[in-house]
Coordinates of C-alpha atoms in Angstrom, one line a residue:
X1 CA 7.3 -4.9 1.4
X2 CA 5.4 -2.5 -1.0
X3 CA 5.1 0.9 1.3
X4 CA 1.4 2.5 1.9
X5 CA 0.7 6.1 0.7
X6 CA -2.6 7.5 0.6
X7 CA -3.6 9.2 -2.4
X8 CA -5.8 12.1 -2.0
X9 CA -7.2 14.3 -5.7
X10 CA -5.5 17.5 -6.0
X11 CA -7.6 20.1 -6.6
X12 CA -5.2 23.4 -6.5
X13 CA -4.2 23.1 -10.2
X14 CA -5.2 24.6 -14.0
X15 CA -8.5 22.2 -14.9
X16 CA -8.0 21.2 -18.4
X17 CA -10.5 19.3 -20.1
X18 CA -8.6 16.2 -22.6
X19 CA -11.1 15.0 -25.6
X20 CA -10.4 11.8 -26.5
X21 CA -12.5 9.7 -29.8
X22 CA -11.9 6.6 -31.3
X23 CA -8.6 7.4 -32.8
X24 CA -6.7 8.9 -29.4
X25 CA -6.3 12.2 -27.7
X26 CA -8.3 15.2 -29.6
X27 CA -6.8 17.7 -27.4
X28 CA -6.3 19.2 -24.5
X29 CA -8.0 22.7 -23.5
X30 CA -7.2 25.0 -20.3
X31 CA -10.4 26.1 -19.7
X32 CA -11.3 29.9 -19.1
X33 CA -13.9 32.1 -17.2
X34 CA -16.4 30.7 -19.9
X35 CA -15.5 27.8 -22.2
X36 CA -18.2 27.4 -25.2
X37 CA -17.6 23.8 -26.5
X38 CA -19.5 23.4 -30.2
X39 CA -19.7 21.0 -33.6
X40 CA -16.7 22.1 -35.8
X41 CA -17.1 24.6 -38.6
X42 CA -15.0 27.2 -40.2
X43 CA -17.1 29.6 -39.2
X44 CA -17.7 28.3 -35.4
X45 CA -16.5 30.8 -32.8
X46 CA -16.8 28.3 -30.0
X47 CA -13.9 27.6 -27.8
X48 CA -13.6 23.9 -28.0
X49 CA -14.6 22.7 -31.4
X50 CA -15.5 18.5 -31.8
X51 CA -15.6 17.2 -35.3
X52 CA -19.0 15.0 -34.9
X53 CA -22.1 15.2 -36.3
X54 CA -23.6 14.8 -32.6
X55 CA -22.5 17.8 -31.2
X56 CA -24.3 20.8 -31.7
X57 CA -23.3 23.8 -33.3
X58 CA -23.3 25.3 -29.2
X59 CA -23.5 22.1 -27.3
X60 CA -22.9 22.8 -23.6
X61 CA -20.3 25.5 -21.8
X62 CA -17.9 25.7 -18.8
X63 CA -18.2 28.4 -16.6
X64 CA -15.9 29.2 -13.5
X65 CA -17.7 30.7 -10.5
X66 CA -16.6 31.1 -7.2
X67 CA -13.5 28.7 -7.5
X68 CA -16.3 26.2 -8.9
X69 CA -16.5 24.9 -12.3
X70 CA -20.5 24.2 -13.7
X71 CA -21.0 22.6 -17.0
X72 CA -24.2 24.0 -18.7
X73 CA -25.7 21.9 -21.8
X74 CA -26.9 24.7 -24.2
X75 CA -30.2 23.2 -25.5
X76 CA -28.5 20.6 -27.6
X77 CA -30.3 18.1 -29.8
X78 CA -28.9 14.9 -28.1
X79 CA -28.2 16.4 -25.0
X80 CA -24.4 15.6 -22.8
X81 CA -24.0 12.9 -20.1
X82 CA -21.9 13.9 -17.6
X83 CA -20.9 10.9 -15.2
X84 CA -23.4 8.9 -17.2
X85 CA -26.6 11.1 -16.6
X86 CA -28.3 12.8 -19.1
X87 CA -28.4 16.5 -19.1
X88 CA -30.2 19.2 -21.3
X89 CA -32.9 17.0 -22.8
X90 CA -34.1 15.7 -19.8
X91 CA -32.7 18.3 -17.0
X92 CA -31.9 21.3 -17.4
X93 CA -29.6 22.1 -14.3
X94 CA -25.8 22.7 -14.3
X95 CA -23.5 20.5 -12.5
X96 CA -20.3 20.8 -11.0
X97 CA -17.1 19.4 -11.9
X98 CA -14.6 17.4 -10.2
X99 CA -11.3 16.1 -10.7
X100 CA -11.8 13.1 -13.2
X101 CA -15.4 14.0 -14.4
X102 CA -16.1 12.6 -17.4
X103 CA -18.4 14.5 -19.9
X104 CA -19.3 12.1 -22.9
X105 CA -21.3 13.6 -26.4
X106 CA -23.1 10.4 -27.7
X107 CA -26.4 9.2 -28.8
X108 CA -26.9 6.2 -26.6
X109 CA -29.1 2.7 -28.4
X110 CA -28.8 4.1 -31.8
X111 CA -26.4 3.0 -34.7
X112 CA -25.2 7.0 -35.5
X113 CA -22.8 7.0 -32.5
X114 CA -19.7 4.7 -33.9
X115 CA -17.1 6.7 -34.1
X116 CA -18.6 9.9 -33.6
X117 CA -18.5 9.5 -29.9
X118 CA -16.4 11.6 -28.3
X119 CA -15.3 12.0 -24.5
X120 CA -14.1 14.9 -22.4
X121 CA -11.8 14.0 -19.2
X122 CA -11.7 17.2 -16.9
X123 CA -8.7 17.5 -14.5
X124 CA -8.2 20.2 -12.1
X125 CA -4.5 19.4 -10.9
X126 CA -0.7 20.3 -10.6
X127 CA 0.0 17.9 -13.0
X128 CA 1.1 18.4 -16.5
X129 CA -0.5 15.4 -18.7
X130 CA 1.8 14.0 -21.2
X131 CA -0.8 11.3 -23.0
X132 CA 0.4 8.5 -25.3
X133 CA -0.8 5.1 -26.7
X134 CA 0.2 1.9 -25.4
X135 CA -0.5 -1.1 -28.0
X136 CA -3.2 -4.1 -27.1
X137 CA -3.3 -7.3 -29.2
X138 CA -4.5 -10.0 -29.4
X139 CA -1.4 -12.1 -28.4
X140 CA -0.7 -9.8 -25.0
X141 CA -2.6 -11.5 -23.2
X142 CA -1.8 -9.2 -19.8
X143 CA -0.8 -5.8 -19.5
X144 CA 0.6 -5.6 -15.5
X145 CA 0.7 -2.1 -14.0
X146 CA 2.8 -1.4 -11.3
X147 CA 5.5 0.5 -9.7
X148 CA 8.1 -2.0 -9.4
X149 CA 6.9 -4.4 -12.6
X150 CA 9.2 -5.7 -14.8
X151 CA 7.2 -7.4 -17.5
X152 CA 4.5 -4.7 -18.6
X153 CA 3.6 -0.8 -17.5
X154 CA 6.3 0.8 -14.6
X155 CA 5.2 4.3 -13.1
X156 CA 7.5 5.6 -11.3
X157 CA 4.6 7.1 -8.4
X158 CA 4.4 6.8 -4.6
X159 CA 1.0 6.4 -5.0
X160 CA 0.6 3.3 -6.9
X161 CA 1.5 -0.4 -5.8
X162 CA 4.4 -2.4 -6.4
X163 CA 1.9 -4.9 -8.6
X164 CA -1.2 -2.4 -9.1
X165 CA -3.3 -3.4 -11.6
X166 CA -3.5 -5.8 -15.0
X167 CA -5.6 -5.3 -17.8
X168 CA -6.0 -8.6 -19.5
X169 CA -7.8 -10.8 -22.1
X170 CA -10.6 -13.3 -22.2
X171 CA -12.4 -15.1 -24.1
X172 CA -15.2 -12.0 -23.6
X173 CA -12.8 -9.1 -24.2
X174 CA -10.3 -6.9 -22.4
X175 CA -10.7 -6.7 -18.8
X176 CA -9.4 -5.1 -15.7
X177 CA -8.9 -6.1 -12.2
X178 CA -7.3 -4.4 -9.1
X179 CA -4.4 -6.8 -7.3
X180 CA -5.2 -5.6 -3.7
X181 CA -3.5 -2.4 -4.3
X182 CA -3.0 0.4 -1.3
X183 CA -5.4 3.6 -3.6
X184 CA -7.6 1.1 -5.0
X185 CA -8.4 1.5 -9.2
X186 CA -11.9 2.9 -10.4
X187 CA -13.1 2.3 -13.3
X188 CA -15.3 6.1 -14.7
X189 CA -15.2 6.9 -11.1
X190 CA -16.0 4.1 -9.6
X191 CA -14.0 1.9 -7.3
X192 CA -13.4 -1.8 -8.5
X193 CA -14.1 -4.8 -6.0
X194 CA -13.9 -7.7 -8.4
X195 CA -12.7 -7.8 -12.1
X196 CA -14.8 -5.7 -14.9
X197 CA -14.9 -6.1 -18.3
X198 CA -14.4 -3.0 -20.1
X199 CA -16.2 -1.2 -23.3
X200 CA -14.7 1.5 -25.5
X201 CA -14.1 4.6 -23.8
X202 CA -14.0 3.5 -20.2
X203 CA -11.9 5.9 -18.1
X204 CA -9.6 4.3 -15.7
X205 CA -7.7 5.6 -13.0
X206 CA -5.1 4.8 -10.8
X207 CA -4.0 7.1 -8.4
X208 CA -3.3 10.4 -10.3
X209 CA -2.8 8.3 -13.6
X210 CA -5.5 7.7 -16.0
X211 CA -6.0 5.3 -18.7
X212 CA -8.8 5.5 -21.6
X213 CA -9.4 2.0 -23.0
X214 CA -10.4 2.6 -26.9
X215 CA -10.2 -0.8 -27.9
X216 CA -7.0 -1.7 -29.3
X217 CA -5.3 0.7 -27.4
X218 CA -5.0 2.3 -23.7
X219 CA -4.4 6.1 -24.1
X220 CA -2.1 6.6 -20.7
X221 CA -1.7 10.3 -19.5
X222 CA 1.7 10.1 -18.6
X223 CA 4.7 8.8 -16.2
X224 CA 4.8 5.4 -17.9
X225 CA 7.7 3.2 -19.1
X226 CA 6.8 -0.1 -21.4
X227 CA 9.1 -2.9 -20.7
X228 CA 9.7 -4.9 -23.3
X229 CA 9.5 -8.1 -21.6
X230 CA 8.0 -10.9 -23.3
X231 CA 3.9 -11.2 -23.2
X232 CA 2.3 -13.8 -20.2
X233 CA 0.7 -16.6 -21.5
X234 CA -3.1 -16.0 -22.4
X235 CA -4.0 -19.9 -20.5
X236 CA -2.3 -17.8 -17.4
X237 CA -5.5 -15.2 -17.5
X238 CA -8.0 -16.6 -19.7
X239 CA -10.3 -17.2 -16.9
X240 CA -9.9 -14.0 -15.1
X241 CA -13.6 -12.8 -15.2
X242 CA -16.8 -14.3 -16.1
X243 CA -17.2 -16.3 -19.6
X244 CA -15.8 -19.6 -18.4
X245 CA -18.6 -22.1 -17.4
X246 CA -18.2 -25.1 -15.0
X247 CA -21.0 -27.1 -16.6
X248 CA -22.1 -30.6 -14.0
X249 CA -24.2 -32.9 -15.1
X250 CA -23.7 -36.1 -12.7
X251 CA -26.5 -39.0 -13.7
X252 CA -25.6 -40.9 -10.8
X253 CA -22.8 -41.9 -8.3
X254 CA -21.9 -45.3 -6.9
X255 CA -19.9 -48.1 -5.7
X256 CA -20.3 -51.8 -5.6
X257 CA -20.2 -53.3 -2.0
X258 CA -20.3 -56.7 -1.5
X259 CA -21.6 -57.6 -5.0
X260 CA -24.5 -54.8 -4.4
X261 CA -24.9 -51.6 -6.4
X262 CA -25.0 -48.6 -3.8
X263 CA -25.9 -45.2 -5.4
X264 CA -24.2 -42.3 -3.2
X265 CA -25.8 -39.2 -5.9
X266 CA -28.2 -38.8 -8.3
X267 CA -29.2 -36.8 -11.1
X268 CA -27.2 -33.4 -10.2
X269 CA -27.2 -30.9 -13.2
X270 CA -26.0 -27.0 -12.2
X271 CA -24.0 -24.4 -14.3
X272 CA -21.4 -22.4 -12.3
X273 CA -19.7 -19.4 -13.5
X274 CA -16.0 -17.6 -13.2
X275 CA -15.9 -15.5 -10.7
X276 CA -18.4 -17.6 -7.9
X277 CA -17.8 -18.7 -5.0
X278 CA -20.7 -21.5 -4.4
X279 CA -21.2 -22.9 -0.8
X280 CA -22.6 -26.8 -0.8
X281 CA -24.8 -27.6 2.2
X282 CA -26.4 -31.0 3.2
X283 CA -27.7 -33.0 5.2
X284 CA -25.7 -35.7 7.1
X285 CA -24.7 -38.4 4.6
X286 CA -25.7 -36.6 1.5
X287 CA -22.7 -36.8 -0.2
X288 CA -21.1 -33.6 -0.4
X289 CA -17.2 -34.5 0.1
X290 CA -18.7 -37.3 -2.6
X291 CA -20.1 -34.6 -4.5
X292 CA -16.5 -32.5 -4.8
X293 CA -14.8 -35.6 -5.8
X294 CA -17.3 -36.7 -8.8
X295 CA -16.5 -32.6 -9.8
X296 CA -13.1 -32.6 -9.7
X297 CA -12.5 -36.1 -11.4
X298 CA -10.8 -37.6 -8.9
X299 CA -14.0 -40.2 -8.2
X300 CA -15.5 -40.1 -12.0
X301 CA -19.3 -40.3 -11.4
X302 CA -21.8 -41.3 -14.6
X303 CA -22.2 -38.0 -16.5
X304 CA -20.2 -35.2 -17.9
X305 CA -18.5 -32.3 -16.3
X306 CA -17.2 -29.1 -18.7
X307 CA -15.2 -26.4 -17.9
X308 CA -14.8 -23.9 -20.9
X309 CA -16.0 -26.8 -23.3
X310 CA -13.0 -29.0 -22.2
X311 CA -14.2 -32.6 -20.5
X312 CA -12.5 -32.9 -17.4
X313 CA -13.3 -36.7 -17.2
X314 CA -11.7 -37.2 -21.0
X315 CA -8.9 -34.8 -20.7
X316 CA -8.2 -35.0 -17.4
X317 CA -4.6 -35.3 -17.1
X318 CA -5.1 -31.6 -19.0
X319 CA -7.3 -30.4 -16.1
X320 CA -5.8 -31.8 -13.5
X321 CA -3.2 -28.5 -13.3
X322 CA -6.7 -26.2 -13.6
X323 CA -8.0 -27.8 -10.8
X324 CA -7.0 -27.0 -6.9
X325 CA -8.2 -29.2 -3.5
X326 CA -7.7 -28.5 0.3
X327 CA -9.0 -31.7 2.1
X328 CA -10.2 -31.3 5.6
X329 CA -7.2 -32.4 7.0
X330 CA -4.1 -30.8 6.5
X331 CA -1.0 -32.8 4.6
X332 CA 1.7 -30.5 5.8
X333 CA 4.9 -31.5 7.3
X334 CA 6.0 -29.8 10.4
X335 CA 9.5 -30.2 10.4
X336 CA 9.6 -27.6 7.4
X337 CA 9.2 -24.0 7.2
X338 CA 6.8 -22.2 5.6
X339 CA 9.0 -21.1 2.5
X340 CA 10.5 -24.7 1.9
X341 CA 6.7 -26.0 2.0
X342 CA 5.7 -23.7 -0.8
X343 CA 8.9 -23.8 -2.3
X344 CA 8.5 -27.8 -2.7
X345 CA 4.7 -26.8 -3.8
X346 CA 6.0 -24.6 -6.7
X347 CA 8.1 -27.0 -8.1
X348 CA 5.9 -29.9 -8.2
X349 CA 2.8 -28.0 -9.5
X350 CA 4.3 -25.4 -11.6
X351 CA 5.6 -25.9 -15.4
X352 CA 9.4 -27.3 -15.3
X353 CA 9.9 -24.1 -18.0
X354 CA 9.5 -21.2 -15.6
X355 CA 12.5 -20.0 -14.4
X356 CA 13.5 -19.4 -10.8
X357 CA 13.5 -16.1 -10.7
X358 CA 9.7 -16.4 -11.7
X359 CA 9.0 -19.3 -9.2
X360 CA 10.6 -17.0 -6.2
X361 CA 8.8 -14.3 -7.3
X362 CA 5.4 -16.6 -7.2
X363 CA 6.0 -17.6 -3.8
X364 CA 6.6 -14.2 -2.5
X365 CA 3.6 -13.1 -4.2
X366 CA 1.8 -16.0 -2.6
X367 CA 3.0 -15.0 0.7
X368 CA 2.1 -11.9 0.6
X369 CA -1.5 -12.2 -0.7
X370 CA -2.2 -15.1 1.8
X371 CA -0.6 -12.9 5.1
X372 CA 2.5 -15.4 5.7
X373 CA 5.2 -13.0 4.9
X374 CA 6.4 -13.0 8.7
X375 CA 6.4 -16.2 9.0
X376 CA 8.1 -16.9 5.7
X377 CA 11.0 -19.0 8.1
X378 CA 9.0 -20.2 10.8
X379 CA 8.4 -24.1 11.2
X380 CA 5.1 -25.3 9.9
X381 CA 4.6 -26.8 13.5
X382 CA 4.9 -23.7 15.0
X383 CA 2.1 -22.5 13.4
X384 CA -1.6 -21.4 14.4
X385 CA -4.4 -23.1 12.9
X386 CA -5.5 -20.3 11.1
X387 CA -1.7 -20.1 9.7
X388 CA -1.7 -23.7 8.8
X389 CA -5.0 -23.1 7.1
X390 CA -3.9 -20.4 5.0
X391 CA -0.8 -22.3 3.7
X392 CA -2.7 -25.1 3.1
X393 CA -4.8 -22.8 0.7
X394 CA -1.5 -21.1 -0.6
X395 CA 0.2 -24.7 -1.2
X396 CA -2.8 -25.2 -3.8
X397 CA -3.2 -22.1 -4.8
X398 CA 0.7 -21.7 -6.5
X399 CA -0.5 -22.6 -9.4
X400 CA -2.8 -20.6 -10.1
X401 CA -6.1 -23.0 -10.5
X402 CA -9.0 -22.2 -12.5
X403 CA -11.0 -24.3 -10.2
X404 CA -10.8 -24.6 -6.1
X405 CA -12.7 -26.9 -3.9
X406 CA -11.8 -27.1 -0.1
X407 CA -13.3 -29.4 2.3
X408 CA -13.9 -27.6 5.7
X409 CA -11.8 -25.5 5.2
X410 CA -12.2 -23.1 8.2
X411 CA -12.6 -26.3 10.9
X412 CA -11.4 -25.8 14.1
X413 CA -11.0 -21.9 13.8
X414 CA -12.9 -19.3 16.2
X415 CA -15.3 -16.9 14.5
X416 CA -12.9 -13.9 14.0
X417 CA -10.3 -16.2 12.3
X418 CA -13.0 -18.4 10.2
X419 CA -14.6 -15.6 8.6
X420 CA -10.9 -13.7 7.7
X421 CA -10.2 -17.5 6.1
X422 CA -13.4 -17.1 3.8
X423 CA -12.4 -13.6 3.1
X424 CA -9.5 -15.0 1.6
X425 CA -11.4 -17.5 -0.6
X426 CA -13.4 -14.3 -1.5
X427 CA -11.1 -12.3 -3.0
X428 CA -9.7 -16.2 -4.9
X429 CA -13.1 -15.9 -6.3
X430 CA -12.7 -12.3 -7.0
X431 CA -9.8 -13.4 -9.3
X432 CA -12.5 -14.6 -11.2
X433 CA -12.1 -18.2 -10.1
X434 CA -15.3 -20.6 -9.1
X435 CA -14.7 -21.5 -5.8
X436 CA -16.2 -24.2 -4.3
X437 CA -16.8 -24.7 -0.8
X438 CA -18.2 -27.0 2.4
X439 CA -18.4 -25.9 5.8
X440 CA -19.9 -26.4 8.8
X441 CA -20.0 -22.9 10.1
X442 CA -21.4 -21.3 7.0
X443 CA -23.5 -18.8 8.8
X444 CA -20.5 -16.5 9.3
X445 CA -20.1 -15.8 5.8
X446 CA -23.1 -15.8 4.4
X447 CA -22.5 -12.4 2.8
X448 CA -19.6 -13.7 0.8
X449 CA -21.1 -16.4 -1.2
X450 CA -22.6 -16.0 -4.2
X451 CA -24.4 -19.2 -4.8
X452 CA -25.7 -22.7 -2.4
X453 CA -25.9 -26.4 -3.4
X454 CA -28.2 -28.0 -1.3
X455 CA -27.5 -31.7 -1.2
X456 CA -30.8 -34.0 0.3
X457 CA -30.4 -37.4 1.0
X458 CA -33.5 -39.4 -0.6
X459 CA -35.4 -41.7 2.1
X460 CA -36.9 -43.8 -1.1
X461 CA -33.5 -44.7 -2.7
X462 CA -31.0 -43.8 0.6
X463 CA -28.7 -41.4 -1.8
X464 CA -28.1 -37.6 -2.5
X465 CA -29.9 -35.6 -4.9
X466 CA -29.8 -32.2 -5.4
X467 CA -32.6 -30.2 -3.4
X468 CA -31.5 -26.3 -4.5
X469 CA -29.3 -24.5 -6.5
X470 CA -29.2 -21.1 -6.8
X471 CA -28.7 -17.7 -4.5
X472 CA -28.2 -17.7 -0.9
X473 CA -31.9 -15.1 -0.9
X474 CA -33.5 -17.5 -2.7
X475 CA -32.3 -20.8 -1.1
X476 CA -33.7 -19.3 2.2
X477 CA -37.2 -17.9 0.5
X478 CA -36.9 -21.6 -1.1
X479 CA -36.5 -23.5 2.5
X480 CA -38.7 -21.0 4.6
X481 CA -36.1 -20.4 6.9
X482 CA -33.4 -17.0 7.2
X483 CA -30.3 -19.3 8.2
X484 CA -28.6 -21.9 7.0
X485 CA -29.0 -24.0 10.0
X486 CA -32.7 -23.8 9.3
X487 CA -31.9 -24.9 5.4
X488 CA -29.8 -28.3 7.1
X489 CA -32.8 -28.8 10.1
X490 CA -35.4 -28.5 7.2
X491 CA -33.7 -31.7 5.3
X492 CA -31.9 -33.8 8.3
X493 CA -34.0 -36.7 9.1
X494 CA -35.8 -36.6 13.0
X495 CA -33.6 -38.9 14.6
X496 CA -30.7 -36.5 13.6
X497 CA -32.6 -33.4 15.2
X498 CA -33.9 -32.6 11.8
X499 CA -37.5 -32.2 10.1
X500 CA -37.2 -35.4 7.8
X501 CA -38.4 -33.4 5.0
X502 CA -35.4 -33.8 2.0
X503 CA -37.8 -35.6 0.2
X504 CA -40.4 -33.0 -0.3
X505 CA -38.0 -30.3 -1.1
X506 CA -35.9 -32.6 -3.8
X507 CA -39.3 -33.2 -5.3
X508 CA -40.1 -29.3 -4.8
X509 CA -37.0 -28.4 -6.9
X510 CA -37.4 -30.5 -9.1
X511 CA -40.9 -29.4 -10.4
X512 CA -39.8 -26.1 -10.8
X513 CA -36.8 -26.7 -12.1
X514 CA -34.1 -23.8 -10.3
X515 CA -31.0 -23.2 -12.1
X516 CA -31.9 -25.2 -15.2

């Protein structure tokens, strides 16, 4: 069990400000009663000199008063952003520092900045700051941060998680993303909920560790050990954060009863990215568990579906591992525990290659992250039905899908237990995963999803089309309505307590074309 300790900022130490360009650590400065910081020159007198062309000869100052350090812009020609906002030019005030401030010189949407930028961390801590460079390329992959890690960055600090943080690469660039740890990570001050890409000369800190991201390099300020354990494989994080597309174009849907053509969908086209979790809504009998299936390849449907340029219909046996699906009803066996369930799950699903040591420590992860670490040994009948729910989740979820679709997922559960189920799928999604999802009892997490498919069932041709796409704000403004129930009411036909109107809205949607 990792232990919880809350990290608080120090503020009882020297403040130093560290400068930082493109090529590493400039320096560090203690700061005095009055710190001039200027453009270098032989004949400067200032106390902190920058070699760049967009600093001013006397660009700003730091002045200490009353335990308080203000930094002052001097009247400089570009001005200094302190926290990204503009001072000098535009305001004339001073502002105070903090602990992890970041002061940046720079000339913002113009071509002279390159690598004349230059950043200024300030610290005001016990801590002595021993910087150094760890490597990125382009066949890393993952960098993992932790206390405990074995493969990537160990700090030896109370304050930060077992498993803390990974930066990692996608097709878009580096990226970062916080693995539920206890002190959270921000990225230039800010906490992270969800996985951010990052730009040259983003400051990020964990606990009282910082890291400046330059590129091809993270600049860590100190306490850090670099296994040498062999990179993850880049297909293991490629899909991390947006940049992968789930592209669905279905033409139609249907089967052949009794020597009769049936269509069950129709002409469904949507784009839906990394990182979303999408709810699907309908009507009775327009086709959603259909819809999932035609997605996933499991029920081919006329048309194409893409994810990251791959055909999952053609290279299906490819996908299929990319792919995760909790059905409605639950196909776990009682008389094992929950360890030997995901245990079976992790061999089946996950490459024969991995050694054991890595499959146990997947499943511990797994417990862990899905709240079944207590009952790691407990019977899968003995289980509540929000337990059985979540292991149903984990048992797909071992390895690591790109793509997740769950049927009713949160059936049978009470409010409180429903809504900490879709939290779950929330932070899968926050993984940067497209998460797909029906449920009957959407209205409790309305908040969490990013996206709705509305699925109408056609009077004139008796098969599902697709009547919205887009954001849960605009599906309601779309509908008239605030709730979802109103959305289902608004397409149901009357003799199933409904307004009979899927017809008008698949033809509304279509004439304006949402989503294309």
């Amino acid at each position: 069990m990792d232990k919880t300790v809350l990290y608080s900022p120090d503020s009882d130490g020297e403040a130093v400000l560290h400068l930082f360009n493109r090529d590493g650590l400039a320096g560090s400065y203690a700061l005095k009663y009055i710190t001039v910081i200027g453009r270098y020159s032989e004949q400067s007198q200032c106390d902190i000199m920058i070699n760049s062309p967009i600093v001013s000869r006397r660009h700003g100052e730091i002045v200490l008063s009353e335990d308080r350090y203000l930094y002052r812009d001097l009247g400089s020609t570009n001005g200094t952003y302190v926290n990204g906002k503009l001072y000098g030019k535009t305001n004339e005030q001073a502002v105070q520092l903090s602990d992890g401030d970041i002061i940046s010189f720079e000339v913002r949407q113009s071509e002279v900045v390159g690598r004349d930028k230059t950043i200024a961390l300030f610290t005001k801590s016990k801590l002595t700051f021993n910087w150094h460079s760890i490597a990125l390329s382009d066949n890393m992959a993952e960098l993992v941060i932790g206390r405990t890690v074995t493969s990537g960055v160990a700090i030896d600090n109370e304050f930060i998680s077992q498993k803390h943080v990974s930066f990692f690469l996608s097709g878009s660039g580096w990226a970062v993303i916080d693995h539920k740890s206890t002190n959270g990570v921000f990225l230039n001050g800010k906490k992270i909920t969800s996985p951010r890409y990052l730009s040259i000369f983003d400051v990020i800190r964990i606990a009282d560790v910082y890291f400046i991201f330059l590129g091809d390099k993270l600049i860590c300020s100190g306490g850090c050990m670099v296994s040498d354990a062999p990179a993850v494989c880049k297909k293991a994080v490629s899909s991390q954060v947006s940049g992968g597309q789930l592209s669905i174009n279905i033409v139609e849907r249907s089967v052949v009863q009794r020597f009769k053509k049936m269509l069950l969908l129709q002409d469904i086209r949507m784009t839906v990215n990394n990182g979303e979790m999408v709810l699907i809504l309908g009507g009775s009998g327009a086709g959603k568990t259909t819809f999932i299936n035609a997605v996933m390849g499991y029920e081919k449907a006329d048309g194409k579906i893409t994810y990251r340029d791959t055909d999952i219909y053609e290279e299906y046996e490819q996908m299929k591992y990319e792919i995760g699906f909790v059905p409605q009803q639950d196909l776990l066996r009682n008389s094992d525990t929950v360890y030997d369930t995901l245990s079976n799950a992790a061999k089946m699903k996950l490459p024969k290659r991995i050694k054991d040591e890595k499959r146990e420590e997947r499943i511990d992860n797994i417990l862990n992250e899905f709240g079944l670490s207590r009952e790691r040994d407990s019977l899968v009948s003995k289980l509540s039905g929000g337990q059985r729910k979540r292991l149903s989740i984990a048992v797909e979820f071992i390895a690591n899908p790109s793509l997740f679709f769950l049927d009713e997922p949160d059936s049978g559960l009470d409010d409180i237990m429903g809504r900490g189920l879709m939290e779950n799928l929330r932070g899968i999604a926050d993984m940067g995963k497209i998460v797909m999802v029906i449920t009957h009892s959407p209205e409790r997490a309305a908040d969490l999803f990013d996206k709705v498919i509305v699925l109408a069932k056609s009077s004139l041709d008796n098969s599902g089309h697709l009547a919205f796409y887009g954001t849960v704000n605009d599906a309601f403004k779309f509908f008239e309505v605030s709730s979802f129930s109103g959305i289902v009411k608004r397409i149901n036909r009357k003799d199933e307590n409904g307004e009979g109107l899927s017809d008008y809205y698949i033809d509304k949607y279509n004439s304006i074309n949402i989503g294309e």
